[in-house]
Short mmCIF file of C-alpha atoms in Angstrom, two decimals:
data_model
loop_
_atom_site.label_atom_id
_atom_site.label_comp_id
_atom_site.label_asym_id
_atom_site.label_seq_id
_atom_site.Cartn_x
_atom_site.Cartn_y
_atom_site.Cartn_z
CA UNK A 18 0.00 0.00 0.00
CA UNK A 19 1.16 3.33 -1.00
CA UNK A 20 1.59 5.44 1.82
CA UNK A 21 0.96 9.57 1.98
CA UNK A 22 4.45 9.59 3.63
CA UNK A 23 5.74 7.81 0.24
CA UNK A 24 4.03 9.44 -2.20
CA UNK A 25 4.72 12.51 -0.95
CA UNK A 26 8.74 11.60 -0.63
CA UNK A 27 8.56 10.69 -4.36
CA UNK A 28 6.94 13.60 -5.35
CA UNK A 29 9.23 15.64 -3.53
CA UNK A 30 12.33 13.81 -5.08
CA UNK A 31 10.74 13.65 -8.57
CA UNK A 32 10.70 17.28 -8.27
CA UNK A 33 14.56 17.80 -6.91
CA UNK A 34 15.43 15.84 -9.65
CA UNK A 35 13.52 17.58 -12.73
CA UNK A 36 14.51 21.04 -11.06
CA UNK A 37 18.44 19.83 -10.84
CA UNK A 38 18.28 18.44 -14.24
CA UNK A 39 16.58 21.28 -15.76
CA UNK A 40 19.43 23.53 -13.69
CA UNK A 41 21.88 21.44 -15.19
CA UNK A 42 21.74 22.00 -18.79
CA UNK A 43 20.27 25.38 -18.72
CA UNK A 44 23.30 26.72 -16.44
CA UNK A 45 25.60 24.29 -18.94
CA UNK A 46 24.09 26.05 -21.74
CA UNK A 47 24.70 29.74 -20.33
CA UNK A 48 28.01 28.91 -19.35
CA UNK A 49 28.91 27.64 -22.67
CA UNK A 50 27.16 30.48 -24.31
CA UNK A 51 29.31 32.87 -21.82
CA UNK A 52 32.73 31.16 -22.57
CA UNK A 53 31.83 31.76 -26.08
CA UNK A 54 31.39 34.86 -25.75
CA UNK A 55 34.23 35.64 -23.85
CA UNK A 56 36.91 33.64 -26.37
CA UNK A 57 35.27 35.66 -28.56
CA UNK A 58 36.06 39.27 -27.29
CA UNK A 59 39.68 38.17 -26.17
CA UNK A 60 40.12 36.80 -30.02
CA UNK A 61 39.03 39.94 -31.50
CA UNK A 62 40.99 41.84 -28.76
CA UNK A 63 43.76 39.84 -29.64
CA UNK A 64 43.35 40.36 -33.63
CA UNK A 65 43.24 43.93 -33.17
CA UNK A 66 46.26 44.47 -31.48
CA UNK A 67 48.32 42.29 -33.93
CA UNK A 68 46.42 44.55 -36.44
CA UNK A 69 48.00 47.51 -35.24
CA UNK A 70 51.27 46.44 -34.57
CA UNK A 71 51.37 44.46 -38.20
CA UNK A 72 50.79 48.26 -39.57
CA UNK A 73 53.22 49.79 -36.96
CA UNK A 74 56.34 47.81 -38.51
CA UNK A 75 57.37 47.27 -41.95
CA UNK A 76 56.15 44.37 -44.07
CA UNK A 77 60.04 43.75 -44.20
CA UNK A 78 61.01 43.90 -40.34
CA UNK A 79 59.97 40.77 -39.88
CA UNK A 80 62.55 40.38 -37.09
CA UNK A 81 60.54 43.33 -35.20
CA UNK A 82 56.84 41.74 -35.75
CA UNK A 83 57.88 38.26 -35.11
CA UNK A 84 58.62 39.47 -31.16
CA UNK A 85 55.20 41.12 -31.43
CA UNK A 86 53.99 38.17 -32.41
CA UNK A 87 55.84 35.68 -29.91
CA UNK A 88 54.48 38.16 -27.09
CA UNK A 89 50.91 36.73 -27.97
CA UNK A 90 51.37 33.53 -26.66
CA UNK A 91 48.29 31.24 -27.15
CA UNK A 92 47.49 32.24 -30.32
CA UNK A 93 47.92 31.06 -34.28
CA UNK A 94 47.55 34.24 -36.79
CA UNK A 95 48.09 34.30 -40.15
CA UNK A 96 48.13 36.94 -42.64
CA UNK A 97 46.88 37.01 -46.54
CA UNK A 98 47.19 39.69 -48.92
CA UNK A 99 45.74 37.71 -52.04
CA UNK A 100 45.43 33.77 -52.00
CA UNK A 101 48.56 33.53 -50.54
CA UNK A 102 49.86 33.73 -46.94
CA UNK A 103 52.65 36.52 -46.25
CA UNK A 104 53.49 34.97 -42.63
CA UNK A 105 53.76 31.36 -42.39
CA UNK A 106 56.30 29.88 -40.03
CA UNK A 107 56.84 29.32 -36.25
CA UNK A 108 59.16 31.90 -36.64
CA UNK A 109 56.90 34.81 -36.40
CA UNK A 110 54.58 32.66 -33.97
CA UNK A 111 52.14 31.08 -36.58
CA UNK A 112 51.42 27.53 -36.77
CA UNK A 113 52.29 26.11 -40.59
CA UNK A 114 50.32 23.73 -40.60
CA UNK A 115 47.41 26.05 -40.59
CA UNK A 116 45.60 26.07 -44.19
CA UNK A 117 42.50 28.85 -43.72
CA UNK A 118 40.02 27.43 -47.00
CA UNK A 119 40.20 30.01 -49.70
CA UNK A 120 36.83 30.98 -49.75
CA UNK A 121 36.90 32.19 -46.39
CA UNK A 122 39.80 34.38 -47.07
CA UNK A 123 38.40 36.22 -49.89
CA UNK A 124 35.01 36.85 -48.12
CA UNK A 125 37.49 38.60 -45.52
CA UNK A 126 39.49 40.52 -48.33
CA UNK A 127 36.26 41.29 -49.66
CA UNK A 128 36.17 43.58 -46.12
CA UNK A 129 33.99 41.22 -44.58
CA UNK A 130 34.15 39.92 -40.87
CA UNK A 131 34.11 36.18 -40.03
CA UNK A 132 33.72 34.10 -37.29
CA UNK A 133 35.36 30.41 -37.28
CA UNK A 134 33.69 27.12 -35.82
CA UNK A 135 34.69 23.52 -35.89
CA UNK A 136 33.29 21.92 -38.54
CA UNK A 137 31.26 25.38 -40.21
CA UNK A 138 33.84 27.76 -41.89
CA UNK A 139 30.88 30.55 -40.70
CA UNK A 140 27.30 29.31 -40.02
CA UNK A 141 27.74 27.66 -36.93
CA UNK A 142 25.58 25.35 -35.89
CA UNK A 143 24.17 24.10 -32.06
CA UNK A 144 26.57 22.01 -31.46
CA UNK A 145 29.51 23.41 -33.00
CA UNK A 146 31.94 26.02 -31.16
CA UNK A 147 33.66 29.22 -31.95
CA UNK A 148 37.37 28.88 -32.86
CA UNK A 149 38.40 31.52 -33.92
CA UNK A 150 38.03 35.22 -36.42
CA UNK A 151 39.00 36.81 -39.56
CA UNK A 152 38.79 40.53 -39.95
CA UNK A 153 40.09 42.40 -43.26
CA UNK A 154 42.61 45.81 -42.83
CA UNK A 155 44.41 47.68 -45.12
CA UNK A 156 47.79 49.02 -45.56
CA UNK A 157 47.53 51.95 -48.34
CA UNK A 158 45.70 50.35 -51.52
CA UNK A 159 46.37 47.35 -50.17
CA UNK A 160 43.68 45.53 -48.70
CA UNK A 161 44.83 41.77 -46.10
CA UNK A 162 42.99 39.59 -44.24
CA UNK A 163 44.38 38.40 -40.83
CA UNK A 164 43.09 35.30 -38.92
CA UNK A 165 42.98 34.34 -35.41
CA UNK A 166 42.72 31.37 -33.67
CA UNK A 167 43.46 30.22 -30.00
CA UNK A 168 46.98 27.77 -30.27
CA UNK A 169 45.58 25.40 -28.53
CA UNK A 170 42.49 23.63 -29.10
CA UNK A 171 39.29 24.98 -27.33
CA UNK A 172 37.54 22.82 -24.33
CA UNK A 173 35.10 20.96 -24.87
CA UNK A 174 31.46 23.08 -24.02
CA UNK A 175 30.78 20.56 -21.07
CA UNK A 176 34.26 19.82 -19.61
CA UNK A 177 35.88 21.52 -16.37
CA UNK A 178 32.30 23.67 -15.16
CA UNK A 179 29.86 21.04 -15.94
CA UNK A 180 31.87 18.78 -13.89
CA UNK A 181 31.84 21.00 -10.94
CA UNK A 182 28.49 22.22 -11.55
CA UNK A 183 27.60 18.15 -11.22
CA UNK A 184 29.21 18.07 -7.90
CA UNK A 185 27.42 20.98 -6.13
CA UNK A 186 23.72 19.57 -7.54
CA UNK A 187 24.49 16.02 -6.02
CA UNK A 188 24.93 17.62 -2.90
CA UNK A 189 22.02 19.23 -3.22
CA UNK A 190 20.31 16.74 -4.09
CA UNK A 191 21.48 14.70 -1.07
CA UNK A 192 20.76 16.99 1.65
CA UNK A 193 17.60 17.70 0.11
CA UNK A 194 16.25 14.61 0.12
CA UNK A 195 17.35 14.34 3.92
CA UNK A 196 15.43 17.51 4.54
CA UNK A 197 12.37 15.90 2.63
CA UNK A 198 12.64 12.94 4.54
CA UNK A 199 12.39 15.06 7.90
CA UNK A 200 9.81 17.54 6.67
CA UNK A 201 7.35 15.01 5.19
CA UNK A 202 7.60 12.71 8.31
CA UNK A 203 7.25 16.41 10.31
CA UNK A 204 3.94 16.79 7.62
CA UNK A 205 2.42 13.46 7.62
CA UNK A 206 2.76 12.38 11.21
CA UNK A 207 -0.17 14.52 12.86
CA UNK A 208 -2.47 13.29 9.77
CA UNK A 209 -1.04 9.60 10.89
CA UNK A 210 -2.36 10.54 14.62
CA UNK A 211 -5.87 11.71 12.93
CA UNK A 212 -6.51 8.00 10.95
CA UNK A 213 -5.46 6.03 13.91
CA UNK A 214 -7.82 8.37 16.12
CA UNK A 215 -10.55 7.81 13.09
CA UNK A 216 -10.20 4.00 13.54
CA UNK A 217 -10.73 4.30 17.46
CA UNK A 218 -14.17 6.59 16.34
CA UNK A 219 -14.91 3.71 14.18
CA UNK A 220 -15.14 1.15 16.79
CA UNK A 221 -17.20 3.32 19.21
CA UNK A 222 -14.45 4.55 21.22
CA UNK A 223 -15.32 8.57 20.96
CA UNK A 224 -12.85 9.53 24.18
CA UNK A 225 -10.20 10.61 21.70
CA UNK A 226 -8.65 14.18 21.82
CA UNK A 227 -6.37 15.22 19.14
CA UNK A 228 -4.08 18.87 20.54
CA UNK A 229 -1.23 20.12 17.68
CA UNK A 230 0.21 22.95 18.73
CA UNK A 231 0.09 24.62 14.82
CA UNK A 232 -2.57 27.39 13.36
CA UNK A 233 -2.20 25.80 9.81
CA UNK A 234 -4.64 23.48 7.88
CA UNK A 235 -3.86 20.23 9.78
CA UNK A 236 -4.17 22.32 13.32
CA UNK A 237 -7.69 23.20 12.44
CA UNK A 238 -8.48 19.70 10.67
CA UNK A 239 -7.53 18.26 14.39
CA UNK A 240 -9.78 20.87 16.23
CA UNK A 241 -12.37 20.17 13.78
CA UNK A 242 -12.05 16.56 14.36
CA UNK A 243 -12.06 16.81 18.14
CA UNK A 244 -15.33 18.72 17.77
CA UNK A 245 -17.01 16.42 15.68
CA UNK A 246 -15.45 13.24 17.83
CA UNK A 247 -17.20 15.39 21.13
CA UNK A 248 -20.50 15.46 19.14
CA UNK A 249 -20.77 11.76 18.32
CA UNK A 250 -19.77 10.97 21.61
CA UNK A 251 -22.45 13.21 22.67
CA UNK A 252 -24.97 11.79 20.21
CA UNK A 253 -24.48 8.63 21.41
CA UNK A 254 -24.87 9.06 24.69
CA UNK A 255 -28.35 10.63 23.79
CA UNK A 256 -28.60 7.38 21.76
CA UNK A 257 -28.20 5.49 24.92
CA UNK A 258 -30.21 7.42 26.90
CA UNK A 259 -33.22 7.35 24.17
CA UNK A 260 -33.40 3.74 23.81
CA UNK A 261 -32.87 3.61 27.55
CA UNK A 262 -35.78 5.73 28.45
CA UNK A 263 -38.38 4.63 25.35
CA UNK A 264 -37.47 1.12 27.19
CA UNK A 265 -38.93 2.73 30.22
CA UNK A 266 -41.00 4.78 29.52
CA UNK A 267 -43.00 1.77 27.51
CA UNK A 268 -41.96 -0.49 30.15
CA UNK A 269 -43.78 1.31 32.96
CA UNK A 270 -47.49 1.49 31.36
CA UNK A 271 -47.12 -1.94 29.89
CA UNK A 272 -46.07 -3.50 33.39
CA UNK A 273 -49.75 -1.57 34.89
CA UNK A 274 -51.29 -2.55 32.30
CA UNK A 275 -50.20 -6.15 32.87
CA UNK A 276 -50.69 -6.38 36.29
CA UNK A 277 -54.46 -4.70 36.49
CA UNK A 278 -55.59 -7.56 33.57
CA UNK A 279 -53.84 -10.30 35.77
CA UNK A 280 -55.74 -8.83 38.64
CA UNK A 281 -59.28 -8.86 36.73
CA UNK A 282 -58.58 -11.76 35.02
CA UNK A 283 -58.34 -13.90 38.41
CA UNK A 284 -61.59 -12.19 39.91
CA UNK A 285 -59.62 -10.98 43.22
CA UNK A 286 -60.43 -7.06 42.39
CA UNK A 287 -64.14 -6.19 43.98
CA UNK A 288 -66.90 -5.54 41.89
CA UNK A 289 -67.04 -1.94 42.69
CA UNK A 290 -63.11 -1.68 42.45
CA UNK A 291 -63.23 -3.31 38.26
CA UNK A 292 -64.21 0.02 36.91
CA UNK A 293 -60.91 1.85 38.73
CA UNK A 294 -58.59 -0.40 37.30
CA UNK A 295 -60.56 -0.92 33.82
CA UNK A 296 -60.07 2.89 33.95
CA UNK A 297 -56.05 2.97 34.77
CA UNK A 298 -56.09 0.66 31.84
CA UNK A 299 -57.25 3.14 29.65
CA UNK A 300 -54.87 6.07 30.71
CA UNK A 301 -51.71 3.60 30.47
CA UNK A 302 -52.99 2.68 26.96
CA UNK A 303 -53.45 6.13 25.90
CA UNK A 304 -50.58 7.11 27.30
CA UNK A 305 -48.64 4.57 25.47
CA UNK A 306 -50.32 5.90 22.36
CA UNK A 307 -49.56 8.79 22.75
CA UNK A 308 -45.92 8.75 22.96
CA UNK A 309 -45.99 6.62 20.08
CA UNK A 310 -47.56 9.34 18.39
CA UNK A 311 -44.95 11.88 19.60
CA UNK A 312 -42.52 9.88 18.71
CA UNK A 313 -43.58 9.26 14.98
CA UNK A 314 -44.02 12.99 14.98
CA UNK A 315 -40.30 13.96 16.31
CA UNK A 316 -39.10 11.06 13.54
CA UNK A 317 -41.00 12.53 10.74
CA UNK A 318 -40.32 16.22 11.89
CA UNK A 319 -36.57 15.41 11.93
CA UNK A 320 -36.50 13.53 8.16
CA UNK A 321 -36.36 17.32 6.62
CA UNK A 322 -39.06 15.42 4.65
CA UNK A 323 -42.21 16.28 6.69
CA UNK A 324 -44.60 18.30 4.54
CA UNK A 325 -45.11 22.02 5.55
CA UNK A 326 -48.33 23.88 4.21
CA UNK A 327 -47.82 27.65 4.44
CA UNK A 328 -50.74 29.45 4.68
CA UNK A 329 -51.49 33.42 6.33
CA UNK A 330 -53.46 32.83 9.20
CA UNK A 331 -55.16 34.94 12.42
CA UNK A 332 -51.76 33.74 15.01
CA UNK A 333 -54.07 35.47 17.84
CA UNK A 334 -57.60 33.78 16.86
CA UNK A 335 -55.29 30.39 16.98
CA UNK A 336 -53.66 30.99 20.17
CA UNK A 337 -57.25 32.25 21.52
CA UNK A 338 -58.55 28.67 20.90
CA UNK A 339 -55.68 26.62 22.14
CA UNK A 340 -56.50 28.39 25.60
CA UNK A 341 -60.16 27.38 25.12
CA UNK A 342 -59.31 23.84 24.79
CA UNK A 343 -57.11 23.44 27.72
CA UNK A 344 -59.49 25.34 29.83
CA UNK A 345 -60.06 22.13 32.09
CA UNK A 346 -56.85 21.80 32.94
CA UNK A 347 -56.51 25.30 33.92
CA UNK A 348 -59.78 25.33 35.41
CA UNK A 349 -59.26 22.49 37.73
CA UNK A 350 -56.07 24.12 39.09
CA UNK A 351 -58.16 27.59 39.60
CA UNK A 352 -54.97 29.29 37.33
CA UNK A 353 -55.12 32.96 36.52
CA UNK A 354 -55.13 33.20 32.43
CA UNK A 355 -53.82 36.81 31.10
CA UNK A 356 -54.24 36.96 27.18
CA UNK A 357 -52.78 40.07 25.55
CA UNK A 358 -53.29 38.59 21.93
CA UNK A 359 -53.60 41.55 19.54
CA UNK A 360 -54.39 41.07 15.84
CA UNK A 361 -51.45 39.27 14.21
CA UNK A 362 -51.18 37.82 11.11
CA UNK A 363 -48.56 35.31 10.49
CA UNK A 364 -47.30 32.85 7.32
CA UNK A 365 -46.56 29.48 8.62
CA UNK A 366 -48.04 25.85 8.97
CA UNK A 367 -51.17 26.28 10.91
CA UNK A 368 -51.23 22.97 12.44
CA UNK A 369 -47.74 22.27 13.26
CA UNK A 370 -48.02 25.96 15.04
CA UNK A 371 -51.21 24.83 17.18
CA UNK A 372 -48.95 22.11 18.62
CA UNK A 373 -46.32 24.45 19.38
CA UNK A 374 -48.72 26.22 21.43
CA UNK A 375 -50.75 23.26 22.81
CA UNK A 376 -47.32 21.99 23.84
CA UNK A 377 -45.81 25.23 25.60
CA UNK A 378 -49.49 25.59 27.64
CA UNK A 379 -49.86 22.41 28.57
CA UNK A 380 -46.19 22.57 30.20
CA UNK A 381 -46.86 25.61 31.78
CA UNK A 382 -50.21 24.26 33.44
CA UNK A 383 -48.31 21.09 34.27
CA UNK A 384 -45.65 22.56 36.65
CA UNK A 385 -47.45 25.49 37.84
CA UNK A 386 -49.11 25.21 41.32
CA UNK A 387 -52.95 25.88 42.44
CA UNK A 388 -54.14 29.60 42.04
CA UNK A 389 -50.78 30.28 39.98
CA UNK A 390 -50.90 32.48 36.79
CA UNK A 391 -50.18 31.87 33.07
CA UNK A 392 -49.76 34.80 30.70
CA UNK A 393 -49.69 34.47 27.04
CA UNK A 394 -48.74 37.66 24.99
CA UNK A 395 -48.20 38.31 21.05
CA UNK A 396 -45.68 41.32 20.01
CA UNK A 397 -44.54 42.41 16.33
CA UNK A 398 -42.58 44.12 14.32
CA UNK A 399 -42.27 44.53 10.51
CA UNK A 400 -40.23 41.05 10.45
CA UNK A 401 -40.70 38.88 12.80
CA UNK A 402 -43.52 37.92 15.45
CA UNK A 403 -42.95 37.15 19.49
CA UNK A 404 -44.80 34.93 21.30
CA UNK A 405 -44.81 34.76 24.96
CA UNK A 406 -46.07 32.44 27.65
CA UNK A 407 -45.27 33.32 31.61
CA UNK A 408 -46.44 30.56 34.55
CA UNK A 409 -45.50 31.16 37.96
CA UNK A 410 -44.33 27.45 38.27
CA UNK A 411 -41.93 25.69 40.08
CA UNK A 412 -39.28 26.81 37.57
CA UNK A 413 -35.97 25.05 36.14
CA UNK A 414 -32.99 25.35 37.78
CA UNK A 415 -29.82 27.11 35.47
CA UNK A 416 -28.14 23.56 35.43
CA UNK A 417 -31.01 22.03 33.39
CA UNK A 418 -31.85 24.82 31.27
CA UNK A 419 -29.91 23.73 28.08
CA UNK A 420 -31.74 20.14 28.37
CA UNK A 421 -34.65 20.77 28.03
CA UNK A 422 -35.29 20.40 24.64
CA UNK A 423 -33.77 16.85 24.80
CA UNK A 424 -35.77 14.09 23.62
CA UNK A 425 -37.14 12.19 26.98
CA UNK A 426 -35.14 14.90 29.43
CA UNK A 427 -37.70 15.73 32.27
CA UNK A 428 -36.86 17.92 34.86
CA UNK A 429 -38.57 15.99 37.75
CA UNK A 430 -38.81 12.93 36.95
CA UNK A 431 -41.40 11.61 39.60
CA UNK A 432 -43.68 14.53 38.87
CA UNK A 433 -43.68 13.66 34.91
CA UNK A 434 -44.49 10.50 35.33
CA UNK A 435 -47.54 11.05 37.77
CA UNK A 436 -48.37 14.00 35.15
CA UNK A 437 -48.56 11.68 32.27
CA UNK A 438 -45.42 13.72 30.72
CA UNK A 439 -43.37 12.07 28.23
CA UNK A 440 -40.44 14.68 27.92
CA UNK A 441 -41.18 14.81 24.07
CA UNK A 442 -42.77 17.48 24.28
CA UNK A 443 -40.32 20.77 24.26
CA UNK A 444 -38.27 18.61 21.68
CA UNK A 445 -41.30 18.65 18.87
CA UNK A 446 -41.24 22.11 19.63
CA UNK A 447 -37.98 23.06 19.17
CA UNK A 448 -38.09 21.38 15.86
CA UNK A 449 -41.12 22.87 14.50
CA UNK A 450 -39.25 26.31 15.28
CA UNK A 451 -35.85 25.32 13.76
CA UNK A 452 -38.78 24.37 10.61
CA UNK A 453 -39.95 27.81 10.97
CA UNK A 454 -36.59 29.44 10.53
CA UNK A 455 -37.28 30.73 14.03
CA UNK A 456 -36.04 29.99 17.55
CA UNK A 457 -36.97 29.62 21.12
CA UNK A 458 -35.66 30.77 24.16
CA UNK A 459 -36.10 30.32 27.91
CA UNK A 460 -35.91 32.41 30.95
CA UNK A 461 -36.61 30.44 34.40
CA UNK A 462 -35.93 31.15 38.26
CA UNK A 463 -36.56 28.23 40.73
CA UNK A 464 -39.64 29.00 42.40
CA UNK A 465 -40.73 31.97 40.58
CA UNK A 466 -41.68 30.48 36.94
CA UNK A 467 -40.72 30.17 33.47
CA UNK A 468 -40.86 31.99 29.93
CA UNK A 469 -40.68 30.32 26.94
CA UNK A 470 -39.96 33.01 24.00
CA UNK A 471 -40.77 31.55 20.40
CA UNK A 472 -39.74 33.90 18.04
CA UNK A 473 -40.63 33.46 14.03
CA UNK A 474 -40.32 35.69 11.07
CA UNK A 475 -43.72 36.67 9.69
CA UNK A 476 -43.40 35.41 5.97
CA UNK A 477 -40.94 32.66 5.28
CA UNK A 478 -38.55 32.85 2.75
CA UNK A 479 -39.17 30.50 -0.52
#
């Protein structure tokens, strides 16, 4: 299996060794070029000066020119004045053997300039290299050609640099692969830490905590991932909890319901005692049903798949008759109802809303005490619509505040149960805000009461 540590080393290397070999030749080629270059401006130099000293002595004083010439050492140079060569001889430091082609010469006594290159009298070619110049004077009406050539024969374009060149990019290449080796294993090791942590996730172990002390990409990857390991771990402990507490909370009615049939079913309940338990029969069943109702609802709700029919309706007519229906609750605890429910017209899903506010009341009358008080109030603005309801109840302590909304969280327990709670409740609400683009806020003191703030804007957006 190739590893990111690996493929990354080989990328890295691959790409030390196109950049040195791409170095190589191009900084070959220049320095070639350049030495070119240079022969060439110390050849000319060179012809120039024997120029003028060939036209500072005699054509006779050969004695004179041939120390001129001697002085040059390095250099062949030869002289024509027609098709034949005035100096030939070691004597006046020219090489004999030297035979420049006779077409060349004449293009030079023609008073033209020429360069020489191995193998090209003057159109050099890539691979060919300068050897040497001709350049054309004159002495009176007499017109010569003079060419100049180093003595001995030119390096070759890769030899001596190249070699050295060679040297320095191995070392390069060398230490740089070191370095990669380092920085890659530096690079890939926190990712390493992340998949082995992702493995651990994988098998249901969410206590892992990933800290790198870096503010670069693979620092915020392991935040992220410590986040998102918290959440899971925090999901499924709710997971737990859920199937714990449906377990329970189905448990409980079911074992009533079991034990009051046992009871009638063997005859040792009293005639006048049948109808009690025929009757706590009922409530477990409906109770049953109904939190198998709730929880079809929070399922469907939480699918982003449930259907939502928009429609403008009177928010203040609804709320009006959600307080009508619940009057006997209210009623039988003798609470105080304060309505200030002005005309308010609101875009939303009319019957998710009425549970919403069936929900919130229903809460409220639960935990709130005999002769308490429950307020219900509607503000507006241009956007967005406020709706308030107030008990006086036993409130929720700051602790539990932010768990509210948790499917099967109840506050007290023992008091839910004998209420016929479920702890679903606050949770289809929360949802059926989030649907509404809106939200929901609380505001509780222990002993003094709770407000439950659902805020929505007044059209939704399409």
């Amino acid at each position: 299996m190739k590893t990111l540590y690996l493929r990354t080393v080989f990328t890295f290397l691959a790409i030390v060794l196109i950049s040195i070999s791409v170095a190589f030749f191009v900084t070959s080629h220049l320095y070639t070029k350049q030495s070119q270059s240079q022969m060439r401006t110390d050849i000319i130099k060179t012809a120039n000066q024997a120029i003028v000293e060939y036209k500072h002595h005699s054509l006779h004083d050969f004695a004179n020119y041939a120390h001129v010439v001697a002085s040059m050492q390095g250099y062949d140079i030869e002289v024509y004045n027609g098709a034949s060569s005035i100096m030939n001889g070691r004597a006046y430091g020219v090489n004999p053997n030297l035979e420049t082609p006779v077409p060349l010469v004449q293009q030079v006594l023609a008073g033209n300039t020429v360069e020489l290159f191995d193998g090209a009298y003057h159109t050099p070619m890539p691979h060919h290299t300068f050897v040497g110049v001709g350049i054309p004077f004159s002495i009176g009406q007499t017109q010569y050609a003079m060419f100049v050539s180093p003595r001995l024969p030119p390096p070759p374009p890769r030899a001596g640099f190249p070699r050295f060149l060679v040297t320095v990019l191995l070392i390069v290449l060398v230490v740089g692969s070191l370095l990669i080796l380092v920085a890659s294993r530096y690079l890939i090791r926190p990712i390493q830490m992340i998949t082995a942590a992702t493995r651990r996730v994988a098998k249901g172990d969410f206590d892992v905590a990933i800290r790198f002390n870096r503010s670069d990409e693979i620092g915020v990857l392991a935040e992220s991932f410590t986040a998102m390991t918290q959440e899971l771990k925090q999901m499924e402990t709710m997971r737990q909890d859920f199937v714990s507490n449906v377990s329970h909370e189905i448990q409980s009615p079911l074992t009533s319901i079991r034990g009051f049939s046992k009871a009638l079913r063997e005859g040792i309940i009293p005639e006048h005692e049948r109808d009690r338990y025929l009757e706590a029969i009922e409530v477990e069943s409906e109770r049953i049903s109904r939190m198998s109702e709730n929880l079809l609802k929070l399922a469907s709700l939480e699918s982003d798949h449930h259907p939502i029919k928009m429609k403008s309706y009177r928010l203040d007519e609804q709320i009006r008759r959600t307080i009508l229906i619940t009057e006997p609750q209210w009623s039988e605890k003798d609470l105080h109802i304060e309505l200030e429910l002005p005309k308010t017209v609101l875009t939303a899903d009319q019957d998710l809303l009425e549970q919403v506010w069936m929900n919130l009341l229903v809460n409220s009358i639960r935990y709130t005490p005999f002769g308490g008080r429950l307020m219900v109030r509607i503000t507006s603005d241009e956007t967005n619509v406020k709706v308030q309801v107030e008990d006086t109840g036993i409130g929720i302590p700051k602790s539990e505040q932010q768990k509210v909304f948790q499917r099967f969280y109840k506050v007290d327990k023992a008091r839910s149960r004998a209420e016929g709670g479920s702890g679903l409740g606050l949770s289809i609400v929360k949802r059926i805000v989030d649907l509404h683009q809106g939200h929901i806020q609380l505001e509780s003191d222990v002993g003094r009461g709770t407000t439950f703030t659902v805020i929505l804007p007044t059209k939704q957006n399409a």
